[in-house]
Coordinates of C-alpha atoms and ligand atoms in Angstrom, one line a residue:
M290 CA -10.1 25.6 18.0
Q291 CA -9.4 29.3 17.7
D292 CA -9.2 30.8 14.3
R293 CA -6.1 29.4 12.9
T294 CA -4.5 30.1 9.5
Y295 CA -2.5 27.4 7.8
T296 CA 1.0 28.6 7.1
A297 CA 0.4 28.2 3.3
D298 CA -2.6 30.5 3.5
A299 CA -0.9 33.4 5.4
E300 CA -1.0 36.4 3.2
P301 CA 0.9 39.7 3.6
G302 CA -1.4 42.2 5.3
D303 CA -3.2 39.6 7.4
D304 CA -3.3 39.5 11.2
A305 CA -3.1 35.8 11.7
T306 CA -2.6 33.1 14.2
V307 CA -0.5 30.2 13.0
A308 CA 0.0 27.1 15.0
G309 CA 2.3 24.1 14.6
W310 CA 5.6 22.6 15.5
V311 CA 8.9 24.4 16.1
H312 CA 11.0 23.2 13.2
E313 CA 14.1 25.2 13.9
I314 CA 15.4 28.3 15.7
R315 CA 18.0 30.4 14.0
D316 CA 19.6 32.9 16.2
L317 CA 21.7 35.4 14.3
G318 CA 22.3 37.8 17.2
G319 CA 20.2 40.9 17.0
I320 CA 17.6 39.1 15.0
A321 CA 16.4 35.5 15.3
F322 CA 13.9 33.3 13.5
L323 CA 11.6 30.6 14.6
I324 CA 10.6 28.3 11.8
L325 CA 7.1 27.0 12.4
R326 CA 5.8 23.9 10.5
D327 CA 2.3 22.7 10.0
A328 CA 0.6 20.2 7.6
T329 CA 0.8 22.7 4.7
G330 CA 4.4 23.9 5.0
K331 CA 6.7 26.2 7.0
I332 CA 6.7 29.9 7.9
Q333 CA 9.3 32.2 9.4
I334 CA 8.5 34.0 12.6
K335 CA 10.8 37.0 13.1
F336 CA 12.2 38.2 16.4
E337 CA 14.0 41.6 16.5
K338 CA 15.4 41.4 20.0
D339 CA 15.9 45.1 20.7
E340 CA 12.5 46.1 19.5
M341 CA 10.4 43.4 21.1
D342 CA 9.1 42.6 24.6
D343 CA 11.7 40.6 26.5
D344 CA 9.2 38.0 27.6
L345 CA 8.0 37.5 24.1
V346 CA 11.5 37.0 22.8
E347 CA 12.4 34.7 25.6
T348 CA 9.3 32.5 25.1
G349 CA 9.7 32.4 21.3
L350 CA 13.3 31.6 21.2
G351 CA 13.6 29.5 24.4
V352 CA 11.2 26.8 23.2
S353 CA 12.6 23.4 22.4
R354 CA 12.4 22.0 18.9
E355 CA 9.3 20.1 18.0
S356 CA 7.2 21.9 20.7
V357 CA 3.7 22.8 19.6
V358 CA 3.3 26.6 19.6
S359 CA 0.7 29.1 18.5
V360 CA 1.9 32.5 17.2
S361 CA -0.3 35.6 16.6
G362 CA 1.0 38.6 14.6
A363 CA 1.1 40.5 11.4
V364 CA 2.0 38.7 8.2
E365 CA 4.5 40.7 6.2
E366 CA 6.1 40.4 2.8
E367 CA 9.8 39.4 3.1
P368 CA 11.5 38.3 -0.1
R369 CA 14.4 36.8 1.9
A370 CA 12.1 34.4 3.8
P371 CA 11.8 30.9 2.3
T372 CA 8.1 31.4 1.5
G373 CA 8.3 35.2 0.8
V374 CA 6.4 36.1 4.0
E375 CA 7.1 36.2 7.7
V376 CA 5.1 36.7 10.8
V377 CA 6.0 39.6 13.3
P378 CA 4.7 38.1 16.5
E379 CA 2.6 39.8 19.1
S380 CA 2.2 36.8 21.2
V381 CA 3.7 33.2 21.4
D382 CA 1.8 30.5 23.2
V383 CA 3.6 27.2 24.0
I384 CA 0.8 24.7 23.8
S385 CA 2.9 21.6 24.3
A386 CA 6.6 21.7 25.1
A387 CA 8.7 18.9 23.6
D388 CA 11.3 17.0 25.6
P389 CA 14.6 18.4 24.2
E390 CA 15.9 14.8 24.0
L391 CA 14.2 13.6 20.8
P392 CA 14.6 10.0 19.8
L393 CA 14.7 11.0 16.2
D394 CA 15.5 14.2 14.3
P395 CA 12.6 15.2 12.3
S396 CA 14.6 17.7 10.3
G397 CA 16.3 14.7 8.9
K398 CA 19.8 16.2 9.5
V399 CA 20.7 13.2 11.6
D400 CA 19.9 9.8 9.9
A401 CA 18.0 7.2 11.8
D402 CA 17.7 3.5 11.0
L403 CA 14.3 2.1 9.9
S404 CA 13.7 0.4 13.3
T405 CA 14.2 3.7 15.2
R406 CA 11.9 5.4 12.7
L407 CA 9.2 2.9 13.0
D408 CA 9.4 3.0 16.8
N409 CA 8.8 6.8 16.6
R410 CA 6.4 7.1 13.6
T411 CA 4.9 10.3 14.9
L412 CA 8.2 12.1 14.7
D413 CA 9.2 10.2 11.5
L414 CA 6.1 11.4 9.8
R415 CA 7.2 15.0 10.4
K416 CA 9.7 14.6 7.7
D417 CA 8.4 15.8 4.3
E418 CA 9.6 12.8 2.4
V419 CA 7.9 10.4 4.8
Q420 CA 4.7 12.2 4.9
A421 CA 4.8 12.3 1.1
V422 CA 4.7 8.5 0.9
F423 CA 1.5 8.3 3.0
E424 CA -0.1 11.2 1.0
I425 CA 0.6 9.3 -2.2
R426 CA -0.6 6.1 -0.6
A427 CA -3.9 7.8 0.1
E428 CA -4.1 9.0 -3.4
I429 CA -3.3 5.6 -4.9
L430 CA -6.1 4.0 -2.8
R431 CA -8.5 6.8 -3.8
A432 CA -7.7 6.4 -7.5
A433 CA -8.1 2.6 -7.2
R434 CA -11.6 3.1 -5.6
E435 CA -12.5 5.5 -8.4
R436 CA -11.4 3.2 -11.1
F437 CA -13.4 0.3 -9.6
R438 CA -16.5 2.5 -9.4
E439 CA -16.0 3.3 -13.1
F440 CA -16.0 -0.5 -13.7
H441 CA -19.4 -0.6 -11.8
C442 CA -18.0 -2.4 -8.8
T443 CA -19.5 -2.2 -5.3
E444 CA -17.2 -1.7 -2.4
I445 CA -17.5 -4.5 0.2
N446 CA -16.0 -5.4 3.6
T447 CA -15.7 -9.0 4.5
P448 CA -14.9 -10.6 7.9
K449 CA -11.3 -10.8 9.0
I450 CA -12.0 -13.3 11.8
V451 CA -12.9 -16.6 10.1
A452 CA -13.5 -20.2 11.0
T453 CA -11.4 -21.7 8.1
G454 CA -8.6 -20.2 6.0
T455 CA -8.9 -19.7 2.3
E456 CA -6.5 -22.4 1.3
G457 CA -6.3 -24.5 4.5
G458 CA -4.1 -24.3 7.5
T459 CA -0.8 -22.9 6.3
E460 CA 0.1 -19.3 6.8
L461 CA -2.8 -18.6 9.2
F462 CA -2.7 -16.8 12.5
P463 CA -4.9 -18.8 15.0
I464 CA -6.9 -16.9 17.6
T465 CA -9.3 -17.9 20.3
Y466 CA -12.9 -16.9 19.5
F467 CA -15.1 -17.4 22.6
G468 CA -13.1 -20.6 23.5
E469 CA -13.0 -21.9 19.9
E470 CA -10.2 -21.9 17.5
A471 CA -10.6 -19.3 14.7
F472 CA -8.1 -17.5 12.4
M473 CA -7.3 -14.1 11.0
N474 CA -8.2 -14.2 7.3
Q475 CA -5.4 -14.5 4.8
S476 CA -7.6 -13.3 1.9
P477 CA -11.2 -12.2 1.1
Q478 CA -11.1 -14.8 -1.7
L479 CA -14.1 -17.0 -0.7
F480 CA -16.3 -14.1 0.6
K481 CA -15.8 -12.0 -2.5
Q482 CA -16.8 -14.9 -4.7
L483 CA -19.9 -15.4 -2.6
I484 CA -20.9 -11.8 -3.2
A485 CA -20.0 -11.9 -6.9
G486 CA -22.4 -14.8 -7.1
S487 CA -25.3 -12.7 -5.9
N488 CA -26.6 -10.3 -8.3
V489 CA -24.3 -7.6 -7.0
E490 CA -22.0 -9.1 -9.6
R491 CA -18.9 -6.9 -9.4
V492 CA -17.2 -6.1 -6.1
F493 CA -14.0 -4.8 -4.7
E494 CA -12.5 -4.6 -1.3
I495 CA -9.5 -2.8 0.1
G496 CA -8.6 -4.3 3.4
P497 CA -6.2 -6.2 5.5
I498 CA -4.9 -9.7 4.9
F499 CA -3.0 -11.7 7.5
R500 CA -0.2 -14.1 6.6
A501 CA 1.8 -16.0 9.1
E502 CA 4.7 -16.4 6.7
E503 CA 8.0 -17.0 8.5
H504 CA 10.2 -15.2 6.0
N505 CA 11.5 -11.7 6.6
T506 CA 11.9 -10.1 3.2
P507 CA 11.7 -6.6 1.9
R508 CA 8.4 -7.4 0.1
H509 CA 6.5 -9.4 2.7
L510 CA 4.4 -8.2 5.6
N511 CA 2.4 -10.3 8.1
E512 CA -0.4 -7.8 7.8
A513 CA -0.8 -6.3 4.3
T514 CA -3.4 -4.3 2.4
S515 CA -5.1 -6.3 -0.4
I516 CA -6.9 -4.6 -3.2
D517 CA -9.3 -7.2 -4.3
F518 CA -11.7 -7.5 -7.3
E519 CA -14.2 -10.2 -8.2
G520 CA -16.7 -9.9 -11.1
A521 CA -19.5 -12.2 -12.3
F522 CA -19.5 -13.0 -16.0
C523 CA -15.8 -12.2 -16.2
D524 CA -13.0 -14.4 -17.4
Q525 CA -9.3 -14.2 -16.7
N526 CA -8.8 -11.7 -19.6
D527 CA -11.5 -9.4 -18.2
A528 CA -9.8 -9.6 -14.7
M529 CA -6.5 -8.8 -16.3
D530 CA -7.9 -5.7 -18.0
V531 CA -9.3 -4.5 -14.6
A532 CA -6.0 -5.1 -12.9
E533 CA -4.1 -3.3 -15.6
G534 CA -6.6 -0.4 -15.4
V535 CA -6.3 0.0 -11.6
V536 CA -2.4 -0.1 -11.7
K537 CA -2.3 2.5 -14.5
A538 CA -4.9 4.7 -12.8
A539 CA -2.7 4.7 -9.6
Y540 CA 0.3 5.9 -11.6
E541 CA -1.8 8.5 -13.4
A542 CA -3.2 9.8 -10.2
V543 CA 0.3 10.2 -8.7
A544 CA 1.5 11.9 -11.8
E545 CA -1.4 14.3 -11.8
N546 CA -2.1 15.0 -8.2
C547 CA 1.1 14.4 -6.2
G548 CA 3.6 16.9 -7.7
D549 CA 4.7 18.3 -4.3
E550 CA 5.1 14.8 -2.8
L551 CA 7.1 13.5 -5.8
E552 CA 9.3 16.6 -5.3
A553 CA 9.8 15.9 -1.6
L554 CA 10.8 12.3 -2.6
G555 CA 13.2 13.5 -5.3
L556 CA 11.1 11.7 -8.0
A557 CA 9.5 14.6 -9.8
E558 CA 12.0 14.6 -12.7
D559 CA 11.9 10.9 -13.5
F560 CA 8.4 9.9 -12.7
S561 CA 6.6 8.3 -15.5
V562 CA 3.3 6.5 -16.1
P563 CA 3.6 3.0 -17.8
E564 CA 2.8 3.3 -21.5
G565 CA 1.1 0.8 -23.8
D566 CA -0.5 -2.6 -23.0
F567 CA 1.2 -4.8 -20.4
P568 CA 2.5 -7.8 -22.4
R569 CA 0.8 -11.1 -21.6
L570 CA 3.3 -14.0 -21.6
S571 CA 2.2 -17.6 -21.1
Y572 CA 4.0 -19.5 -18.3
E573 CA 5.7 -21.6 -21.1
E574 CA 7.1 -18.5 -22.7
A575 CA 8.1 -17.2 -19.4
I576 CA 10.2 -20.2 -18.5
E577 CA 11.7 -20.3 -22.0
R578 CA 12.7 -16.6 -21.7
I579 CA 14.1 -17.1 -18.2
N580 CA 16.2 -20.1 -19.3
A581 CA 17.4 -18.0 -22.3
T582 CA 18.8 -15.3 -20.0
G583 CA 21.3 -17.9 -18.6
E584 CA 20.9 -16.2 -15.2
L585 CA 19.8 -19.4 -13.4
D586 CA 22.1 -22.3 -12.4
E587 CA 19.5 -24.8 -13.4
Q588 CA 17.1 -24.6 -16.3
L589 CA 13.5 -24.4 -15.4
V590 CA 11.1 -27.2 -16.5
W591 CA 7.3 -27.3 -16.9
G592 CA 5.7 -27.4 -13.5
D593 CA 8.4 -25.4 -11.6
D594 CA 7.3 -22.4 -9.6
L595 CA 9.2 -19.4 -10.7
P596 CA 12.1 -18.7 -8.4
T597 CA 12.7 -15.1 -7.3
E598 CA 15.9 -14.9 -9.4
G599 CA 13.9 -16.2 -12.4
E600 CA 11.3 -13.4 -11.9
K601 CA 14.1 -10.9 -11.6
A602 CA 15.8 -12.1 -14.8
L603 CA 12.6 -12.0 -16.7
G604 CA 11.7 -8.6 -15.3
D605 CA 15.0 -7.2 -16.5
D606 CA 14.4 -8.8 -19.9
V607 CA 10.9 -7.5 -20.3
G608 CA 11.6 -4.1 -18.8
G609 CA 8.2 -3.2 -17.5
H610 CA 4.9 -4.6 -16.1
Y611 CA 3.8 -7.9 -17.7
F612 CA 1.3 -10.8 -17.0
I613 CA 2.2 -14.4 -16.8
T614 CA -0.8 -16.5 -17.9
D615 CA -1.7 -20.2 -18.5
W616 CA 0.0 -21.6 -15.5
P617 CA 0.2 -25.3 -14.9
S618 CA -2.9 -26.2 -12.9
E619 CA -0.9 -28.0 -10.4
I620 CA 0.8 -24.8 -9.0
K621 CA -2.3 -22.7 -8.8
P622 CA -5.0 -23.0 -6.0
F623 CA -8.0 -25.2 -6.4
Y624 CA -10.5 -22.4 -6.8
I625 CA -8.9 -21.4 -10.1
M626 CA -10.5 -22.9 -13.2
D627 CA -8.7 -25.0 -15.7
H628 CA -9.1 -24.1 -19.4
G629 CA -8.9 -26.1 -22.6
D630 CA -6.4 -28.7 -21.8
E631 CA -6.9 -29.9 -18.2
E632 CA -3.2 -29.1 -17.4
L633 CA -3.6 -25.4 -17.9
S634 CA -5.1 -23.0 -15.5
T635 CA -6.8 -19.6 -16.1
G636 CA -4.6 -18.3 -13.2
F637 CA -2.5 -15.2 -14.0
D638 CA 0.1 -13.1 -12.2
L639 CA 0.8 -9.4 -12.9
M640 CA 4.5 -8.7 -12.4
H641 CA 6.4 -5.6 -11.9
P642 CA 10.1 -6.1 -12.9
R643 CA 10.9 -6.2 -9.2
M644 CA 8.2 -8.5 -7.9
E645 CA 4.8 -10.0 -8.2
L646 CA 2.0 -7.5 -7.7
V647 CA -1.2 -9.5 -8.5
S648 CA -2.5 -13.0 -8.6
G649 CA -5.8 -13.7 -10.2
G650 CA -7.8 -16.0 -12.5
Q651 CA -11.2 -17.2 -13.5
R652 CA -12.7 -19.3 -10.7
E653 CA -14.2 -22.7 -10.7
H654 CA -17.9 -22.2 -10.5
R655 CA -19.1 -25.7 -11.2
H656 CA -20.0 -27.3 -7.8
E657 CA -18.8 -30.8 -8.6
H658 CA -15.5 -29.7 -9.9
L659 CA -15.0 -27.4 -6.9
I660 CA -15.6 -30.3 -4.5
E661 CA -13.1 -32.4 -6.4
G662 CA -10.6 -29.5 -6.1
F663 CA -10.9 -29.4 -2.3
E664 CA -10.3 -33.1 -2.1
Q665 CA -7.3 -33.0 -4.4
Q666 CA -5.8 -30.2 -2.3
G667 CA -6.3 -32.4 0.8
L668 CA -8.9 -30.1 2.3
D669 CA -12.2 -31.3 3.8
P670 CA -15.0 -29.8 1.7
D671 CA -17.4 -30.2 4.6
Q672 CA -15.5 -27.4 6.5
F673 CA -16.2 -25.1 3.6
E674 CA -19.8 -25.9 3.2
Y675 CA -20.9 -22.3 3.8
Y676 CA -19.0 -21.6 0.6
T677 CA -19.5 -24.7 -1.6
K678 CA -23.2 -24.9 -1.1
M679 CA -23.8 -21.4 -2.7
F680 CA -22.4 -23.0 -5.9
K681 CA -25.6 -25.1 -6.0
Y682 CA -27.9 -22.2 -6.3
G683 CA -26.9 -20.5 -9.4
M684 CA -23.3 -19.5 -9.5
P685 CA -22.2 -17.6 -12.6
P686 CA -18.7 -17.9 -14.1
H687 CA -16.6 -15.3 -12.4
A688 CA -13.0 -14.0 -12.2
G689 CA -11.0 -11.7 -10.1
F690 CA -7.6 -10.9 -8.5
G691 CA -5.8 -9.7 -5.4
L692 CA -3.4 -6.8 -5.7
G693 CA -0.9 -6.1 -3.0
G694 CA -1.5 -2.5 -1.9
E695 CA 1.9 -2.0 -0.3
R696 CA 3.6 -3.6 -3.2
L697 CA 1.9 -1.3 -5.6
I698 CA 3.0 1.8 -3.6
M699 CA 6.5 0.4 -3.2
T700 CA 7.0 -0.2 -6.9
I701 CA 5.4 3.1 -7.9
L702 CA 7.8 5.0 -5.6
G703 CA 10.8 2.7 -5.9
L704 CA 10.9 2.1 -2.2
D705 CA 13.5 -0.4 -1.1
N706 CA 11.5 -1.9 1.7
I707 CA 7.8 -2.6 1.9
R708 CA 7.8 -1.4 5.5
E709 CA 8.2 2.1 4.1
A710 CA 4.7 1.9 2.7
V711 CA 2.9 1.0 5.9
L712 CA 2.5 3.3 9.0
F713 CA 2.9 0.5 11.5
P714 CA 4.2 -2.6 9.8
R715 CA 3.7 -6.1 11.3
D716 CA 6.6 -8.4 10.6
R717 CA 8.5 -11.2 12.4
Q718 CA 10.2 -8.8 14.8
R719 CA 7.5 -6.1 15.1
L720 CA 4.2 -6.2 16.9
S721 CA 4.4 -2.8 18.5
P722 CA 3.6 0.1 17.9
Ligands
LIG1064 P1 4.5 -14.1 -3.0 O1 4.6 -15.4 -3.8 O2 5.2 -12.9 -3.5 O3 4.8 -14.3 -1.5 P2 1.7 -14.9 -3.0 O4 1.6 -15.4 -4.4 O5 1.9 -15.7 -1.9 O6 2.9 -13.8 -3.0 P3 -1.0 -14.1 -3.3 O7 -1.6 -15.1 -2.3 O8 -1.1 -14.4 -4.7 O9 0.5 -13.9 -2.8 O10 -1.6 -12.7 -2.9 C1 -2.0 -11.7 -3.9 C2 -1.1 -10.5 -3.8 O11 -1.1 -10.0 -2.5 C3 0.4 -10.7 -4.1 O12 0.6 -10.7 -5.5 C4 1.0 -9.6 -3.4 O13 1.0 -8.4 -4.1 C5 0.2 -9.4 -2.2 N1 0.8 -10.2 -1.0 C6 0.6 -11.4 -0.7 N2 1.2 -11.8 0.4 C7 1.8 -10.6 0.9 C8 2.6 -10.3 2.0 N3 2.9 -11.3 2.9 N4 3.0 -9.0 2.1 C9 2.7 -8.1 1.2 N5 1.9 -8.4 0.2 C10 1.5 -9.6 -0.1
LIG1065 MG1 0.4 -15.1 -6.0

């Protein structure tokens, strides 16, 4: 495109062409302003009606809000302008005129509900505070990648179209693959284990997972982004260390690199990075603490899964991130290894006070135990032969986890709804856009 100056780079004394969206037109009579917005900010374009060419004034002030325009002129210092500079236009070119009937007000003066916003994401993203979420999302994923690389992990991409699900038929979206039934993968679990078992050893993947769960909650999506880790010669404690490191790296990156975005979200004052080690509670301690809060109608007993109200009560009690370890084997998946006493699994969850962020554990790497696990879970091991047979050719002990990307973003930013952390969410009601 033609030489274009970002609004943030326009300096007094320059002759510049700025291009972007018409944010607002302020007509004060003899003088009027067009506020032009681009990815870097806003700039004021000044029209002195009596001193300027009529056509220029008419074009500049007659254009509808959100139209795309290009303005060339002299950049001058103006202390009264919001950014301290303004452009005195010599030409205004309307590149793409916007329909004056906007489905959503990008200036945010008129509130819109989430559904209207999601239907019109392009307009919604023109708001600073919405754009800030996605800038921060990008920074969080970048920081996670960097931290994994520091842990000597190789980034991998595993297939999303699969013949069998990770844990059998539930929660899977079926598709037709050249006339045969296939599924959208619910987790890279089995594939990442297969690669950790090669001498690549440590891998991570940031990619979509598909879950056909029926419930419509503020923390579930039907297509989510999973941040996965798997490492050979790692146990559950190593995997917890990596999970804790990635979560903290995300907070640190936001604190260090996203000042403007936090400002736009009104979070700059209160934003803090979690301090100290995340406490590690056993499942047994967790249920005792939940019972002691008296928040549940019925006391939890060994073997119960933790209900959402229980997690909430414990989260309030602990007051920060924490792990729950040593789950009863019966409520963790078959590919998680037991330890010591057969009843205990190496599975762990990393919790934010508001919700679960991570599930992980050491994996069962012993072929015969794995086959037993499939059978106990009512799954046919033959269907998973592509996976199980690799455990016969030298499979090291290994451990890993899956961290919900949107849940991480949502908890870091205190978003009420997980849909705020995805550009185009997929949920029970939404398949388009
Ligand atoms: P939950 O019990 O909260 O539904 P889960 O235990 O079924 O989660 P896992 O299979 O353990 O989920 O997946 C690992 C992580 O992936 C979760 O801790 C969560 O952060 C994220 N995750 C799982 N399912 C979803 C979903 N439907 N939407 C968004 N994130 C999800
Ligand atoms: Mg889980």
